[in-house]
């Protein structure tokens, strides 16, 4: 059983300019004291063609952790556009927050985001060289993708069992529970900047209240299954 689980993530500055820093308020719960740190990362997918172009925008270690619910603000600089192919500076990509214990990633929350010009004419007839100073990013905060990995938390005789036992899948897939990333819907409005879990009896974190949809299961994010085309 996982000893730590993210309860909620709020995207603070959304939409924003391409050059603006990212900011997330992360809420998580720990079921028992942990003497060692949790490592958190914000990763920007630079290209759909190669993981080598992924950029770790920031990483921090948080700990030791006491049992209970916690919140921290995670900020990161925008990606280095010089390391992203020109053809992929505009359009849809992914950003995700991951958490690891003893160098074992056990959970990540990912979002689709769209970078494009705010001017309709520039979207229709973009300049040959992308002007990042004019790009606006929309993070699809209302439709997170949650992946959970089974890890060894260090308990005596603990057995790491796969969360997916379907036949014909590789070992790595058998160790994680994943919500598929299908084509994203329209970008959210300025006020649609949070995702929520349905943890029972969880009405606030550090005296800060946030909603929980009744459709979510205890301890899980509420995930949308609707899909439409992204704004062009």
JSON list of N, CA and C in Angstrom, two decimals, residues 1 3-5 10 13 17 34 46 49 70 74 81 84 138 145 155 161 165 196-197 202-203 207 215:
[
{"chain": "A", "resi": 1, "resn": "UNK", "atom": "N", "xyz": [0.84, -1.19, 0.00]},
{"chain": "A", "resi": 1, "resn": "UNK", "atom": "CA", "xyz": [0.00, 0.00, 0.00]},
{"chain": "A", "resi": 1, "resn": "UNK", "atom": "C", "xyz": [0.88, 1.25, 0.00]},
{"chain": "A", "resi": 3, "resn": "UNK", "atom": "N", "xyz": [2.32, 4.73, 0.91]},
{"chain": "A", "resi": 3, "resn": "UNK", "atom": "CA", "xyz": [2.32, 5.51, 2.14]},
{"chain": "A", "resi": 3, "resn": "UNK", "atom": "C", "xyz": [2.08, 6.99, 1.90]},
{"chain": "A", "resi": 4, "resn": "UNK", "atom": "N", "xyz": [2.20, 7.41, 0.64]},
{"chain": "A", "resi": 4, "resn": "UNK", "atom": "CA", "xyz": [1.99, 8.80, 0.27]},
{"chain": "A", "resi": 4, "resn": "UNK", "atom": "C", "xyz": [1.12, 8.84, -0.98]},
{"chain": "A", "resi": 5, "resn": "UNK", "atom": "N", "xyz": [0.19, 9.77, -1.00]},
{"chain": "A", "resi": 5, "resn": "UNK", "atom": "CA", "xyz": [-0.65, 9.93, -2.18]},
{"chain": "A", "resi": 5, "resn": "UNK", "atom": "C", "xyz": [-1.02, 11.39, -2.36]},
{"chain": "A", "resi": 10, "resn": "UNK", "atom": "N", "xyz": [-3.35, 22.22, -7.68]},
{"chain": "A", "resi": 10, "resn": "UNK", "atom": "CA", "xyz": [-3.98, 23.40, -8.25]},
{"chain": "A", "resi": 10, "resn": "UNK", "atom": "C", "xyz": [-2.96, 24.12, -9.15]},
{"chain": "A", "resi": 13, "resn": "UNK", "atom": "N", "xyz": [-1.19, 29.73, -12.11]},
{"chain": "A", "resi": 13, "resn": "UNK", "atom": "CA", "xyz": [-1.15, 30.79, -13.14]},
{"chain": "A", "resi": 13, "resn": "UNK", "atom": "C", "xyz": [-1.51, 30.21, -14.50]},
{"chain": "A", "resi": 17, "resn": "UNK", "atom": "N", "xyz": [1.68, 33.31, -20.13]},
{"chain": "A", "resi": 17, "resn": "UNK", "atom": "CA", "xyz": [2.61, 33.43, -21.24]},
{"chain": "A", "resi": 17, "resn": "UNK", "atom": "C", "xyz": [3.58, 32.25, -21.24]},
{"chain": "A", "resi": 34, "resn": "UNK", "atom": "N", "xyz": [7.66, 9.47, 7.72]},
{"chain": "A", "resi": 34, "resn": "UNK", "atom": "CA", "xyz": [8.76, 9.03, 6.85]},
{"chain": "A", "resi": 34, "resn": "UNK", "atom": "C", "xyz": [10.01, 9.80, 7.23]},
{"chain": "A", "resi": 46, "resn": "UNK", "atom": "N", "xyz": [9.46, 17.94, -24.17]},
{"chain": "A", "resi": 46, "resn": "UNK", "atom": "CA", "xyz": [9.89, 18.82, -25.25]},
{"chain": "A", "resi": 46, "resn": "UNK", "atom": "C", "xyz": [9.52, 18.33, -26.63]},
{"chain": "A", "resi": 49, "resn": "UNK", "atom": "N", "xyz": [8.57, 12.86, -29.96]},
{"chain": "A", "resi": 49, "resn": "UNK", "atom": "CA", "xyz": [9.39, 11.90, -30.69]},
{"chain": "A", "resi": 49, "resn": "UNK", "atom": "C", "xyz": [10.49, 11.28, -29.84]},
{"chain": "A", "resi": 70, "resn": "UNK", "atom": "N", "xyz": [-0.55, 17.53, 3.91]},
{"chain": "A", "resi": 70, "resn": "UNK", "atom": "CA", "xyz": [0.42, 18.60, 3.75]},
{"chain": "A", "resi": 70, "resn": "UNK", "atom": "C", "xyz": [0.19, 19.34, 2.43]},
{"chain": "A", "resi": 74, "resn": "UNK", "atom": "N", "xyz": [4.94, 24.60, -5.55]},
{"chain": "A", "resi": 74, "resn": "UNK", "atom": "CA", "xyz": [6.02, 24.13, -6.41]},
{"chain": "A", "resi": 74, "resn": "UNK", "atom": "C", "xyz": [6.09, 25.04, -7.63]},
{"chain": "A", "resi": 81, "resn": "UNK", "atom": "N", "xyz": [13.50, 27.04, -24.59]},
{"chain": "A", "resi": 81, "resn": "UNK", "atom": "CA", "xyz": [12.95, 26.84, -25.93]},
{"chain": "A", "resi": 81, "resn": "UNK", "atom": "C", "xyz": [14.02, 26.46, -26.94]},
{"chain": "A", "resi": 84, "resn": "UNK", "atom": "N", "xyz": [14.07, 22.76, -27.74]},
{"chain": "A", "resi": 84, "resn": "UNK", "atom": "CA", "xyz": [12.84, 22.17, -28.29]},
{"chain": "A", "resi": 84, "resn": "UNK", "atom": "C", "xyz": [12.84, 22.39, -29.80]},
{"chain": "A", "resi": 138, "resn": "UNK", "atom": "N", "xyz": [-1.99, 27.24, -22.39]},
{"chain": "A", "resi": 138, "resn": "UNK", "atom": "CA", "xyz": [-3.19, 26.82, -21.67]},
{"chain": "A", "resi": 138, "resn": "UNK", "atom": "C", "xyz": [-2.94, 25.42, -21.15]},
{"chain": "A", "resi": 145, "resn": "UNK", "atom": "N", "xyz": [-4.00, 13.44, -15.74]},
{"chain": "A", "resi": 145, "resn": "UNK", "atom": "CA", "xyz": [-3.74, 12.03, -16.00]},
{"chain": "A", "resi": 145, "resn": "UNK", "atom": "C", "xyz": [-2.85, 11.52, -14.88]},
{"chain": "A", "resi": 155, "resn": "UNK", "atom": "N", "xyz": [9.35, -1.66, 4.09]},
{"chain": "A", "resi": 155, "resn": "UNK", "atom": "CA", "xyz": [8.83, -2.49, 5.17]},
{"chain": "A", "resi": 155, "resn": "UNK", "atom": "C", "xyz": [9.43, -3.89, 5.10]},
{"chain": "A", "resi": 161, "resn": "UNK", "atom": "N", "xyz": [3.82, -5.92, -5.64]},
{"chain": "A", "resi": 161, "resn": "UNK", "atom": "CA", "xyz": [3.00, -6.67, -6.56]},
{"chain": "A", "resi": 161, "resn": "UNK", "atom": "C", "xyz": [2.50, -5.77, -7.67]},
{"chain": "A", "resi": 165, "resn": "UNK", "atom": "N", "xyz": [-2.28, -7.07, -14.06]},
{"chain": "A", "resi": 165, "resn": "UNK", "atom": "CA", "xyz": [-1.79, -8.42, -14.32]},
{"chain": "A", "resi": 165, "resn": "UNK", "atom": "C", "xyz": [-2.25, -8.96, -15.65]},
{"chain": "A", "resi": 196, "resn": "UNK", "atom": "N", "xyz": [-9.31, 17.69, -8.42]},
{"chain": "A", "resi": 196, "resn": "UNK", "atom": "CA", "xyz": [-9.63, 17.27, -7.06]},
{"chain": "A", "resi": 196, "resn": "UNK", "atom": "C", "xyz": [-9.70, 15.77, -6.95]},
{"chain": "A", "resi": 197, "resn": "UNK", "atom": "N", "xyz": [-9.45, 15.28, -5.74]},
{"chain": "A", "resi": 197, "resn": "UNK", "atom": "CA", "xyz": [-9.64, 13.87, -5.47]},
{"chain": "A", "resi": 197, "resn": "UNK", "atom": "C", "xyz": [-10.89, 13.71, -4.63]},
{"chain": "A", "resi": 202, "resn": "UNK", "atom": "N", "xyz": [-12.10, 14.45, 3.97]},
{"chain": "A", "resi": 202, "resn": "UNK", "atom": "CA", "xyz": [-10.97, 15.35, 3.73]},
{"chain": "A", "resi": 202, "resn": "UNK", "atom": "C", "xyz": [-11.53, 16.68, 3.26]},
{"chain": "A", "resi": 203, "resn": "UNK", "atom": "N", "xyz": [-11.78, 17.59, 4.18]},
{"chain": "A", "resi": 203, "resn": "UNK", "atom": "CA", "xyz": [-12.42, 18.85, 3.83]},
{"chain": "A", "resi": 203, "resn": "UNK", "atom": "C", "xyz": [-11.43, 20.00, 3.72]},
{"chain": "A", "resi": 207, "resn": "UNK", "atom": "N", "xyz": [-5.87, 23.72, 6.88]},
{"chain": "A", "resi": 207, "resn": "UNK", "atom": "CA", "xyz": [-6.93, 24.71, 7.04]},
{"chain": "A", "resi": 207, "resn": "UNK", "atom": "C", "xyz": [-7.34, 25.40, 5.73]},
{"chain": "A", "resi": 215, "resn": "UNK", "atom": "N", "xyz": [-18.28, 12.02, -7.59]},
{"chain": "A", "resi": 215, "resn": "UNK", "atom": "CA", "xyz": [-18.09, 10.89, -8.50]},
{"chain": "A", "resi": 215, "resn": "UNK", "atom": "C", "xyz": [-16.76, 10.20, -8.29]}
]
